[in-house]
Amino acid sequence: MLYYVSADASRDGNGSRKMPFRRIGDAARIAVAGDEVVVMPGIYREQVVPKNGGTEEARIVYRSEKPLGAVITGAEILTGWEKYKGKVWTARVNNSLFGDYNPYSTRVCGDWYFAPTIRHTGSVFLNDRMMYEADSLKDCVKGAADPYAWNDEESKYKWYTEQDGDETVLYANFQGLDPNKERVEISVRRNCFMPAENERNYITVSGFCICKAATTWAPPAAYQDGMIGPHWAKGWIIEDCEIYGSRCCGISLGKYRDPENDMYFFTKHVKSPTQMERDAVCRGQYHGWLKERIGSHVIRRCHIHHCEQTGIVGRMGGVFSTIEDCEIHHICNSQQLGGAETAGIKLHAAIDVTIRRNHIHHSIMGVWCDWQAQGARITQNLMHDNVRPEGKEQAPGAMFNCDVFIEVGHGPTLIDNNLLLSPVSVTIPSEGIACVHNLILGSFSLINSGVDSVINGQREPRYTPYHIRHRTEVAGFMTILHGDDRIYNNIFIQQVPVKDKKKTAEAADYEVVGTAPFDIFPTYGEWSDQFDFEKNPDMGKLAEAHFGHLPVWVDGNAYFSGATVSRHEKHGLVNKRAKVKVELVEKEGSYTLKTNAYSFLKEFRDRIITSDTLGCAFEPEQRFENPDGTAITFDSDYLGAHRGVDALPGPFAAAPGADTVLWE
């Protein structure tokens, strides 16, 4: 069945072309497997709650008839503003508008929320720009720039709210603009497009603009909402959409709703946060967390920007998914929200997730895979400017900055053929990581750090799970031993001068580029010599080996401009004298690379890397391979070009020209 929706219809219809529905939700209540809902251009101020799901053979498709012509928004226009004081205006809204969810009395808070100031889930928008929430009416009137905001001018536009009986009172500093002559909106609805029930499977959402929802903080052991998402389902496709203006998260691929475990630490306090997370993983099986039932989503060709927690979030529900060809930028730039769940993409349990060909920039972090990034592959991405602007301090409760953060995972996790151009490129308080054929202008950080806590004078290990190969079932738990990393065929360039030479690679904001931080780990020979396989093992004696560092492999890398070289490097090119520069050039949305690095590589080549080269990650005993178990041969570069019998280091099979387009 084909249903039509038009916001401009003269009256409610029956969903036919001649008499279309006026609301998408009318179609969402009746659409079943095999149906398509075609939405005409217009603004749809509603919360769409699909009642049914499709099947693998017969999806339910929601399609904007004109790309980005249909706008699903969680906001309402607010008029009738009155002058209050100076540049501040005020307006009142009866709380009946909000139903049982008032974003102006509901707070952004919960597990892993660290910011000292707790904000509301609502927002005020001036001409599509999210304004900043003030701490007090006095601050709203003052309208000063926020010292932690990435954009000073934007942060002067402030709002403040109070409750007065049955009304929400809003104050807003419009910096001299008349709100009755501009477009002012307030976010009213929590979501724009999400099912209320689990396992509404195989839905496609194509070509919509989805914006301005009053989403809640989305930590991993909680119900995670976004403006759009499958809730807890299988096989969704979200494609060709623009996603922006979420108070917290844009797209959510997370988690089942579990009242007994929801925000457990925040509400009950009695278990440690990491124990709560382990509970959530194990309870997932009870809630149907199996490859056959959950995950395998596709997010592609979406433009995701200006969200204040994450662009894409997910806990367990995103397994076996693909995120590709998306542009994600300006995430968590206000620094009004702070905590351990902020990034362009933030996934827990990214089992066999592929993140490829994306452009991620000007965000607090690029990609953060937290726990269980087993089989995850981050490949062919362009990442840059994922760092606070010069002179801006890290806000209280805010996270540090980097392109890729892999936290307390056991691997195998693969980072290959990327351009990682931010001052910190790869943060890995983890093990079982392979970095292959990347251009790296930033440091490795949190090496041999960022894992366990010292409580009451003793070490409290953060045991995290690993899984049956290419499945969700838990195979075991273990603390992070560090090491078990492979660093092959990358180009390292110390692009940013080192300001603090006292910092070590244990720091999150370590500044020195190169592989020297891996010197603390043993070679494979040094590690294996601890075990005598000819004799019966002495369990007590071998405990030191069982809890010691794992080996690392470093080979075929090129080092320029003072990038450090590991003692493990076997066949590297080191040039300390060459003045190597890399510049990312943007012109009318097209990005190219200007560099002289390849002229200094000359005839240097190394072998083609394969899954056999990389071997198995230690704890899960799983090979660095494709999700279907087949081997990877790294003979395709960032652009998909073929490498021949040998390989240049870095992400390109041949030196890129000045007109080689990286993203457009």
XYZ file of C-alpha atoms in Angstrom:
664
model
C 0.000 0.000 0.000
C 1.168 3.518 -0.843
C 0.195 6.299 1.566
C 0.586 10.024 1.005
C 1.051 12.789 3.547
C 0.864 16.546 2.928
C 1.031 19.308 5.527
C -0.614 21.574 2.946
C -3.671 19.384 2.450
C -6.905 21.330 2.872
C -8.231 18.819 5.397
C -7.518 15.413 6.933
C -7.621 12.690 4.339
C -7.451 8.936 3.960
C -3.844 8.715 2.791
C -4.580 8.536 -0.915
C -2.891 10.818 -3.418
C -6.095 12.852 -3.789
C -6.807 12.966 -0.045
C -3.464 12.696 1.756
C -3.017 12.542 5.504
C -1.960 15.839 7.064
C 0.235 14.132 9.662
C 2.910 11.483 9.233
C 1.743 9.889 12.470
C -1.586 8.988 10.864
C 0.251 6.851 8.328
C 2.632 5.486 10.979
C -0.283 4.027 12.930
C -1.491 1.885 10.026
C 1.545 1.194 7.811
C 2.561 -2.470 7.766
C 5.228 -4.555 6.066
C 5.595 -3.642 2.401
C 3.942 -0.221 2.700
C 5.511 3.073 1.637
C 4.677 6.473 3.107
C 5.444 9.384 0.764
C 5.642 12.737 2.544
C 5.228 15.969 0.602
C 7.327 19.074 1.363
C 6.279 20.930 4.472
C 6.884 21.286 8.188
C 5.495 18.492 10.351
C 5.370 19.504 13.999
C 4.724 16.090 15.500
C 6.275 13.104 17.194
C 6.037 10.165 14.823
C 5.661 6.820 16.631
C 5.655 3.899 14.173
C 3.251 1.248 15.421
C 4.459 -1.578 13.205
C 7.670 -2.842 11.680
C 8.455 -4.425 8.377
C 10.322 -7.571 7.427
C 13.651 -8.159 5.716
C 11.774 -8.937 2.499
C 9.147 -6.191 2.869
C 10.309 -3.076 4.654
C 8.154 -0.122 5.705
C 9.533 2.927 3.904
C 9.022 6.556 4.946
C 10.254 8.808 2.134
C 10.374 12.560 1.725
C 9.008 13.182 -1.767
C 11.553 15.988 -2.194
C 14.975 15.431 -0.586
C 14.988 17.372 2.700
C 11.677 18.950 1.727
C 9.747 17.299 4.556
C 10.798 18.581 7.992
C 9.904 16.658 11.141
C 10.515 18.939 14.080
C 10.103 18.702 17.819
C 9.685 22.478 18.060
C 6.806 24.949 18.002
C 6.880 28.597 16.962
C 6.527 30.942 19.929
C 5.184 34.445 19.337
C 3.862 37.185 21.588
C 7.175 38.084 23.174
C 7.157 41.163 25.404
C 10.037 43.418 26.388
C 11.484 42.610 29.796
C 14.749 44.484 30.329
C 17.508 45.672 28.000
C 17.834 43.145 25.185
C 15.769 40.517 27.037
C 12.212 39.584 26.127
C 9.794 37.268 27.918
C 6.958 34.935 26.930
C 4.659 32.500 28.721
C 3.497 29.030 27.683
C 0.713 27.063 29.322
C 2.088 23.699 30.431
C -0.795 21.854 28.796
C 1.239 22.191 25.593
C 3.793 19.717 26.899
C 1.516 16.923 28.101
C 3.336 14.634 30.511
C 6.820 15.795 29.437
C 7.753 19.409 30.137
C 11.265 20.073 28.770
C 11.489 23.246 30.854
C 11.138 21.422 34.145
C 12.936 18.220 33.032
C 16.678 18.308 33.624
C 19.608 16.972 31.593
C 21.176 14.654 34.144
C 21.952 11.031 34.911
C 24.735 8.481 34.860
C 28.089 9.750 33.623
C 26.891 13.382 33.543
C 29.716 15.420 35.042
C 28.906 19.077 34.326
C 28.402 21.049 37.550
C 25.461 22.949 36.039
C 22.402 20.861 35.225
C 20.501 22.186 32.221
C 16.958 21.631 30.992
C 16.114 19.367 28.076
C 14.288 22.172 26.320
C 15.904 24.720 24.018
C 15.091 28.060 22.405
C 15.954 28.515 18.730
C 16.465 31.827 16.971
C 16.344 31.421 13.193
C 17.358 27.726 13.529
C 20.242 28.482 15.895
C 20.125 26.899 19.332
C 20.538 29.559 21.996
C 22.476 29.036 25.251
C 20.751 28.384 28.555
C 21.702 30.916 31.240
C 22.409 29.948 34.843
C 20.194 32.760 36.139
C 17.973 35.569 34.945
C 20.788 37.951 35.835
C 23.153 36.081 33.484
C 20.499 36.122 30.777
C 20.175 39.899 31.036
C 23.943 40.332 31.042
C 24.278 38.335 27.807
C 28.018 37.839 28.104
C 29.986 35.300 26.081
C 30.363 31.900 27.694
C 34.083 31.404 28.474
C 33.917 27.718 27.518
C 31.812 27.978 24.352
C 33.577 27.229 21.082
C 31.794 30.203 19.477
C 31.818 33.396 21.587
C 29.273 35.332 19.543
C 26.700 32.541 19.479
C 26.987 32.061 23.235
C 25.773 35.635 23.899
C 22.267 34.632 22.798
C 20.890 33.263 26.069
C 17.630 32.081 27.557
C 16.372 31.298 31.027
C 13.244 29.582 32.339
C 11.082 29.464 35.468
C 7.858 27.721 36.428
C 4.912 29.861 37.533
C 1.945 27.686 38.460
C 0.598 26.126 35.271
C 2.876 28.160 33.062
C 6.442 28.001 31.820
C 8.009 31.442 31.758
C 10.789 32.023 29.240
C 13.262 34.880 29.088
C 15.609 35.314 26.144
C 18.376 37.734 25.250
C 18.091 38.232 21.494
C 21.000 40.714 21.377
C 18.949 43.546 19.902
C 16.769 41.519 17.541
C 12.978 41.711 17.802
C 11.737 38.132 18.383
C 8.327 39.033 16.989
C 10.000 39.796 13.652
C 12.316 36.756 13.683
C 11.529 33.038 13.764
C 11.678 31.889 17.382
C 10.905 28.277 18.261
C 10.978 26.247 21.451
C 11.545 22.483 21.560
C 8.416 20.788 22.866
C 8.632 17.101 21.998
C 11.181 14.612 23.287
C 11.629 12.813 19.960
C 10.765 13.253 16.307
C 10.675 9.676 14.946
C 10.981 6.718 17.339
C 8.877 3.659 18.103
C 7.492 3.274 21.611
C 7.857 -0.514 21.537
C 10.814 -2.846 21.016
C 11.558 -4.689 17.791
C 9.723 -2.562 15.265
C 12.091 -3.886 12.632
C 13.100 -3.085 9.047
C 12.011 0.526 8.699
C 13.567 2.933 6.190
C 13.548 6.698 6.778
C 14.768 8.537 3.689
C 15.351 12.163 2.801
C 13.894 14.020 5.805
C 15.122 16.995 7.774
C 14.754 16.022 11.448
C 15.443 18.707 14.009
C 14.943 20.526 17.316
C 13.875 17.926 19.856
C 14.093 18.015 23.658
C 16.034 14.763 23.964
C 17.367 13.515 27.297
C 20.890 12.615 28.402
C 21.700 9.181 26.957
C 24.217 7.207 29.033
C 24.836 3.521 28.301
C 22.889 1.899 31.170
C 19.723 3.843 30.427
C 17.033 4.129 27.826
C 18.812 6.095 25.117
C 16.700 8.405 23.051
C 17.554 10.586 20.103
C 15.546 12.664 17.698
C 15.309 9.548 15.529
C 16.172 5.910 16.119
C 14.964 2.316 16.110
C 14.693 2.092 19.916
C 15.615 -1.637 20.156
C 15.158 -3.282 16.808
C 16.810 -4.718 13.716
C 17.486 -3.617 10.190
C 16.664 0.090 10.063
C 17.977 2.335 7.287
C 18.318 6.070 7.924
C 19.540 7.713 4.741
C 19.950 11.098 3.060
C 18.628 12.956 6.099
C 19.700 16.184 7.776
C 19.762 15.840 11.566
C 20.397 18.886 13.750
C 19.413 20.818 16.839
C 19.073 18.017 19.379
C 19.498 19.029 22.999
C 21.391 15.763 23.471
C 21.562 13.134 20.700
C 20.722 13.218 17.019
C 20.360 9.531 16.098
C 20.105 6.779 18.720
C 20.924 3.128 18.042
C 20.641 2.238 21.731
C 19.289 0.512 24.231
C 16.382 -1.560 25.528
C 14.247 0.015 28.238
C 14.842 -1.720 31.578
C 13.265 -0.026 34.638
C 15.393 -2.136 37.002
C 18.677 -0.984 35.437
C 17.739 2.404 34.020
C 20.041 5.159 35.352
C 20.949 2.704 38.129
C 23.895 4.600 39.548
C 22.145 7.982 39.366
C 19.039 6.745 41.168
C 20.366 4.060 43.530
C 24.094 4.833 44.000
C 24.884 1.483 45.630
C 26.762 -0.245 42.793
C 29.840 1.119 41.086
C 29.209 2.625 37.641
C 31.212 -0.088 35.887
C 29.371 -2.861 37.736
C 26.132 -1.276 36.560
C 27.459 -1.446 32.989
C 28.399 -5.110 33.345
C 24.894 -5.783 34.625
C 23.431 -4.003 31.594
C 25.460 -6.183 29.217
C 24.382 -9.409 30.854
C 20.743 -8.347 31.143
C 20.825 -7.603 27.429
C 20.576 -11.292 26.621
C 17.313 -11.436 28.565
C 16.046 -8.549 26.453
C 16.791 -10.345 23.193
C 20.297 -9.072 22.474
C 21.118 -11.546 19.722
C 22.470 -11.109 16.217
C 19.242 -12.512 14.820
C 17.082 -9.905 16.573
C 18.947 -6.648 17.198
C 21.161 -4.275 15.186
C 22.344 -4.500 11.577
C 21.251 -0.915 10.907
C 22.533 1.354 8.156
C 23.043 5.103 8.519
C 24.232 6.574 5.241
C 24.654 9.909 3.477
C 23.288 11.872 6.423
C 24.296 15.392 7.459
C 24.395 15.457 11.267
C 25.367 18.646 13.051
C 24.865 20.985 16.022
C 23.759 18.445 18.599
C 24.929 18.933 22.166
C 25.740 15.381 23.302
C 26.321 13.182 20.268
C 25.550 13.017 16.596
C 24.991 9.247 16.818
C 24.725 7.340 20.099
C 24.209 3.654 20.787
C 24.519 1.050 23.513
C 24.283 -2.556 22.338
C 21.525 -1.748 19.836
C 23.992 -0.718 17.138
C 25.779 -4.063 16.760
C 26.583 -5.236 13.206
C 25.662 -1.792 11.834
C 27.227 0.410 9.167
C 27.659 4.193 9.364
C 28.900 5.496 6.035
C 29.256 8.585 3.858
C 27.965 10.939 6.555
C 29.154 14.415 7.466
C 29.117 14.937 11.230
C 30.244 18.225 12.724
C 29.821 20.814 15.495
C 28.886 18.300 18.175
C 29.047 19.387 21.836
C 30.462 22.796 20.933
C 28.562 24.829 23.518
C 30.180 22.826 26.335
C 26.945 23.454 28.254
C 26.567 19.698 28.717
C 29.441 17.647 30.070
C 30.125 14.012 30.713
C 31.470 10.750 29.428
C 29.065 10.351 26.506
C 29.999 13.091 24.047
C 31.336 12.620 20.502
C 30.384 12.800 16.864
C 29.739 9.044 17.112
C 29.584 7.428 20.581
C 28.946 3.689 20.614
C 29.128 1.107 23.369
C 29.438 -2.472 22.155
C 30.282 -1.621 18.543
C 30.498 -5.327 17.719
C 31.272 -5.761 14.005
C 30.306 -2.134 13.355
C 31.774 -0.487 10.254
C 32.339 3.291 10.277
C 33.575 4.291 6.836
C 33.933 7.185 4.403
C 32.643 9.775 6.862
C 33.765 13.366 7.354
C 33.845 14.178 11.073
C 35.092 17.556 12.221
C 34.768 20.390 14.752
C 33.407 18.054 17.408
C 34.517 17.333 20.954
C 35.627 13.924 19.660
C 35.313 12.204 16.326
C 34.520 8.540 17.066
C 34.353 7.069 20.581
C 33.930 3.295 20.802
C 33.514 2.475 24.481
C 33.654 -1.151 25.726
C 33.325 -4.127 23.386
C 34.553 -2.630 20.109
C 35.110 -6.219 19.039
C 35.293 -6.447 15.267
C 34.731 -2.696 14.836
C 36.386 -1.145 11.794
C 36.972 2.605 11.382
C 38.114 3.086 7.807
C 38.450 5.702 5.021
C 37.292 8.575 7.224
C 38.428 12.202 7.126
C 38.706 13.636 10.648
C 40.045 17.048 11.584
C 39.588 19.976 13.978
C 38.174 17.734 16.662
C 39.711 19.962 19.279
C 38.736 23.035 21.257
C 39.569 26.340 19.547
C 42.879 27.897 20.490
C 42.630 29.615 23.872
C 39.498 27.753 25.008
C 39.728 25.729 28.203
C 38.143 22.370 28.873
C 34.841 23.081 30.619
C 34.229 21.531 34.055
C 32.888 18.033 33.440
C 33.699 18.093 29.725
C 35.742 15.426 27.991
C 39.099 15.794 26.274
C 39.487 15.969 22.490
C 40.670 13.470 19.856
C 39.763 11.922 16.518
C 39.358 8.297 17.659
C 38.900 7.005 21.206
C 38.771 3.254 21.848
C 38.071 2.675 25.537
C 38.607 -0.497 27.600
C 38.061 -2.855 24.689
C 39.825 -6.151 24.046
C 39.723 -5.907 20.249
C 40.117 -6.760 17.549
C 39.508 -3.125 16.587
C 40.764 -1.869 13.253
C 41.629 1.756 12.369
C 42.779 1.891 8.747
C 43.131 4.198 5.752
C 41.988 7.299 7.634
C 43.202 10.884 7.656
C 43.498 11.725 11.362
C 44.507 15.374 11.433
C 43.586 16.615 14.922
C 46.257 17.238 17.601
C 45.349 13.964 19.333
C 44.643 11.266 16.776
C 44.126 7.971 18.629
C 43.349 7.508 22.321
C 43.571 3.857 23.351
C 43.280 2.807 26.988
C 42.561 -0.579 25.432
C 44.213 -3.570 23.829
C 43.891 -5.394 20.542
C 44.057 -2.302 18.297
C 45.455 -2.252 14.767
C 46.383 1.049 13.088
C 47.129 0.437 9.416
C 47.776 2.869 6.540
C 46.673 6.084 8.271
C 47.967 9.632 7.930
C 48.431 10.666 11.563
C 49.207 14.258 12.532
C 48.349 13.822 16.203
C 49.476 11.729 19.133
C 48.586 8.415 20.657
C 47.306 9.072 24.179
C 46.192 7.283 27.360
C 48.764 4.586 26.653
C 48.968 2.232 29.660
C 46.511 4.537 31.402
C 42.850 5.466 31.786
C 41.613 2.016 32.750
C 41.585 1.148 36.440
C 40.989 3.210 39.569
C 42.797 3.218 42.882
C 40.156 3.124 45.640
C 40.901 2.819 49.347
C 44.555 2.376 48.469
C 44.037 -0.611 46.203
C 43.646 -1.095 42.467
C 40.087 -1.739 41.339
C 40.217 -3.310 37.870
C 37.610 -2.300 35.321
C 36.691 -5.732 33.992
C 34.995 -5.500 30.602
C 33.427 -8.207 28.448
C 34.464 -9.873 25.248
C 32.235 -12.016 23.077
C 31.843 -15.164 21.037
C 33.322 -14.301 17.657
C 30.887 -12.250 15.520
C 28.112 -12.735 18.076
C 26.690 -10.843 21.057
C 26.885 -13.686 23.592
C 29.446 -12.898 26.288
C 32.510 -15.146 26.270
C 34.264 -13.678 29.302
C 35.358 -10.632 31.278
C 38.876 -9.308 31.811
C 40.693 -6.184 32.853
C 42.830 -4.377 30.271
C 46.424 -5.618 30.214
C 47.470 -3.038 27.568
C 49.429 -3.769 24.438
C 48.372 -6.361 21.858
C 48.531 -3.546 19.278
C 49.673 -3.488 15.647
C 50.981 -0.286 14.049
C 51.700 -0.841 10.341
C 52.359 1.358 7.300
C 51.272 4.714 8.725
C 52.691 8.183 8.138
C 53.416 10.147 11.325
C 54.075 13.893 11.148
C 54.624 16.183 14.129
C 52.488 18.977 12.721
C 51.637 20.862 15.936
C 54.516 22.121 18.115
C 54.867 20.459 21.507
C 54.073 22.971 24.263
C 54.366 20.776 27.356
C 57.354 18.446 27.158
C 56.716 17.064 30.649
C 53.551 15.269 29.677
C 53.712 11.557 28.959
C 51.569 9.358 26.769
C 49.562 8.439 29.863
C 47.887 11.855 29.544
C 44.775 12.296 27.428
C 46.195 15.444 25.831
C 49.694 14.136 25.118
C 51.218 16.186 22.311
C 54.097 14.150 20.876
C 53.364 12.294 17.635
C 54.829 8.858 16.931
C 55.179 5.320 18.228
C 57.678 5.715 21.089
C 54.903 5.301 23.712
C 54.737 1.621 22.695
C 58.312 0.996 23.892
C 56.985 -0.096 27.306
C 55.413 -3.188 25.771
C 57.287 -6.401 24.987
C 58.002 -7.883 21.611
C 56.244 -11.133 20.882
C 59.470 -12.996 21.626
C 59.950 -11.245 24.959
C 56.384 -12.048 25.939
C 56.358 -15.684 24.794
C 59.667 -16.426 26.533
C 57.791 -16.221 29.838
C 56.071 -19.505 29.018
C 57.816 -22.864 28.873
C 55.534 -25.055 26.819
C 57.691 -28.124 27.413
C 56.973 -28.274 31.143
C 53.907 -28.384 33.319
C 53.005 -24.762 34.084
C 53.540 -23.209 37.489
C 50.276 -21.303 37.944
C 51.623 -19.090 40.693
C 54.753 -18.127 38.811
C 52.874 -17.468 35.576
C 50.498 -15.017 37.260
C 52.982 -12.246 36.537
C 52.779 -13.058 32.852
C 48.995 -13.461 32.916
C 48.580 -9.941 34.265
C 51.520 -8.311 32.498
C 51.645 -6.272 29.320
C 50.883 -7.915 25.990
C 53.238 -7.644 22.986
C 53.039 -5.075 20.195
C 54.110 -5.027 16.545
C 55.361 -1.876 14.773
C 56.584 -1.952 11.172
C 56.638 -0.119 7.860
C 55.847 3.365 9.162
C 57.230 6.719 7.996
C 58.194 9.411 10.512
C 58.665 13.112 9.787
C 59.260 16.404 11.583
C 60.363 14.872 14.841
C 57.715 12.163 15.190
C 59.102 9.581 17.601
C 60.082 6.056 16.605
C 59.414 2.938 18.671
C 62.156 0.469 19.491
C 59.881 -2.118 17.863
C 60.012 -0.457 14.434
C 61.593 -2.926 12.004
C 61.485 -1.312 8.603
C 60.579 2.336 9.011
C 61.562 5.507 7.223
C 62.796 8.255 9.549
C 63.477 11.763 8.277
C 64.036 14.328 11.001
C 65.343 17.105 8.764
C 62.670 17.380 6.114
C 60.224 20.223 6.619
C 57.031 18.342 5.965
C 53.723 20.153 5.925
C 50.146 19.007 5.545
C 47.292 21.400 4.860
C 43.647 20.522 4.429
C 42.203 22.927 1.865
C 38.476 23.630 1.744
C 36.829 25.411 -1.176
C 33.072 25.576 -1.570
C 32.584 22.418 0.476
C 35.224 20.417 -1.382
C 38.301 19.261 0.551
C 41.738 18.556 -0.889
C 45.140 17.880 0.648
C 48.197 20.034 0.154
C 51.373 18.235 1.287
C 54.968 17.629 0.336
C 55.239 14.455 2.449
C 55.177 12.084 -0.504
C 58.200 13.688 -2.113
C 60.241 12.542 0.887
C 58.978 8.947 0.774
C 60.839 8.439 -2.516
C 61.199 4.687 -3.112
C 60.198 3.592 0.382
C 57.637 0.789 0.288
C 56.510 -2.024 2.554
C 54.552 -5.229 2.208
C 50.815 -5.506 1.686
C 49.175 -6.051 5.078
C 46.559 -8.796 5.491
C 44.540 -10.424 8.233
C 47.294 -13.019 8.479
C 49.811 -10.238 9.165
C 47.706 -8.882 12.013
C 46.805 -12.212 13.587
C 44.352 -12.523 16.472
C 43.461 -10.183 19.300
C 44.583 -11.889 22.486
C 41.574 -12.023 24.790
C 38.726 -12.888 22.382
C 41.112 -14.953 20.209
C 39.500 -13.374 17.175
C 41.271 -12.472 13.962
C 41.326 -8.956 12.482
C 38.876 -9.819 9.741
C 35.578 -8.929 8.071
C 32.300 -9.403 9.982
C 31.581 -12.506 7.899
C 34.874 -14.071 8.990
C 36.672 -13.609 5.677
C 40.197 -12.204 5.524
C 41.041 -8.584 4.799
C 43.762 -7.627 2.344
C 44.651 -3.953 2.701
C 45.107 -3.387 -1.007
C 42.486 -0.618 -1.278
C 43.258 2.891 -0.104
C 41.269 5.842 1.285
C 39.750 6.489 -2.136
C 39.314 2.833 -3.037
C 42.323 2.815 -5.360
C 44.283 -0.412 -5.707
C 47.650 -1.086 -4.104
C 49.922 -3.352 -6.102
C 52.677 -5.745 -5.041
C 53.889 -3.397 -2.333
C 52.531 -0.363 -0.517
C 53.307 3.249 0.270
C 52.763 4.063 3.931
C 49.732 6.197 4.641
C 46.185 6.135 3.295
C 46.916 6.590 -0.421
C 48.145 4.042 -2.944
C 49.927 6.844 -4.800
C 50.794 10.423 -3.924
C 47.591 12.504 -3.975
C 47.529 15.490 -6.290
C 46.450 18.987 -5.310
C 43.161 18.304 -7.088
C 42.492 14.950 -5.390
C 39.124 15.432 -3.689
C 38.893 13.902 -0.221
C 35.316 14.985 0.488
C 32.687 17.018 -1.301
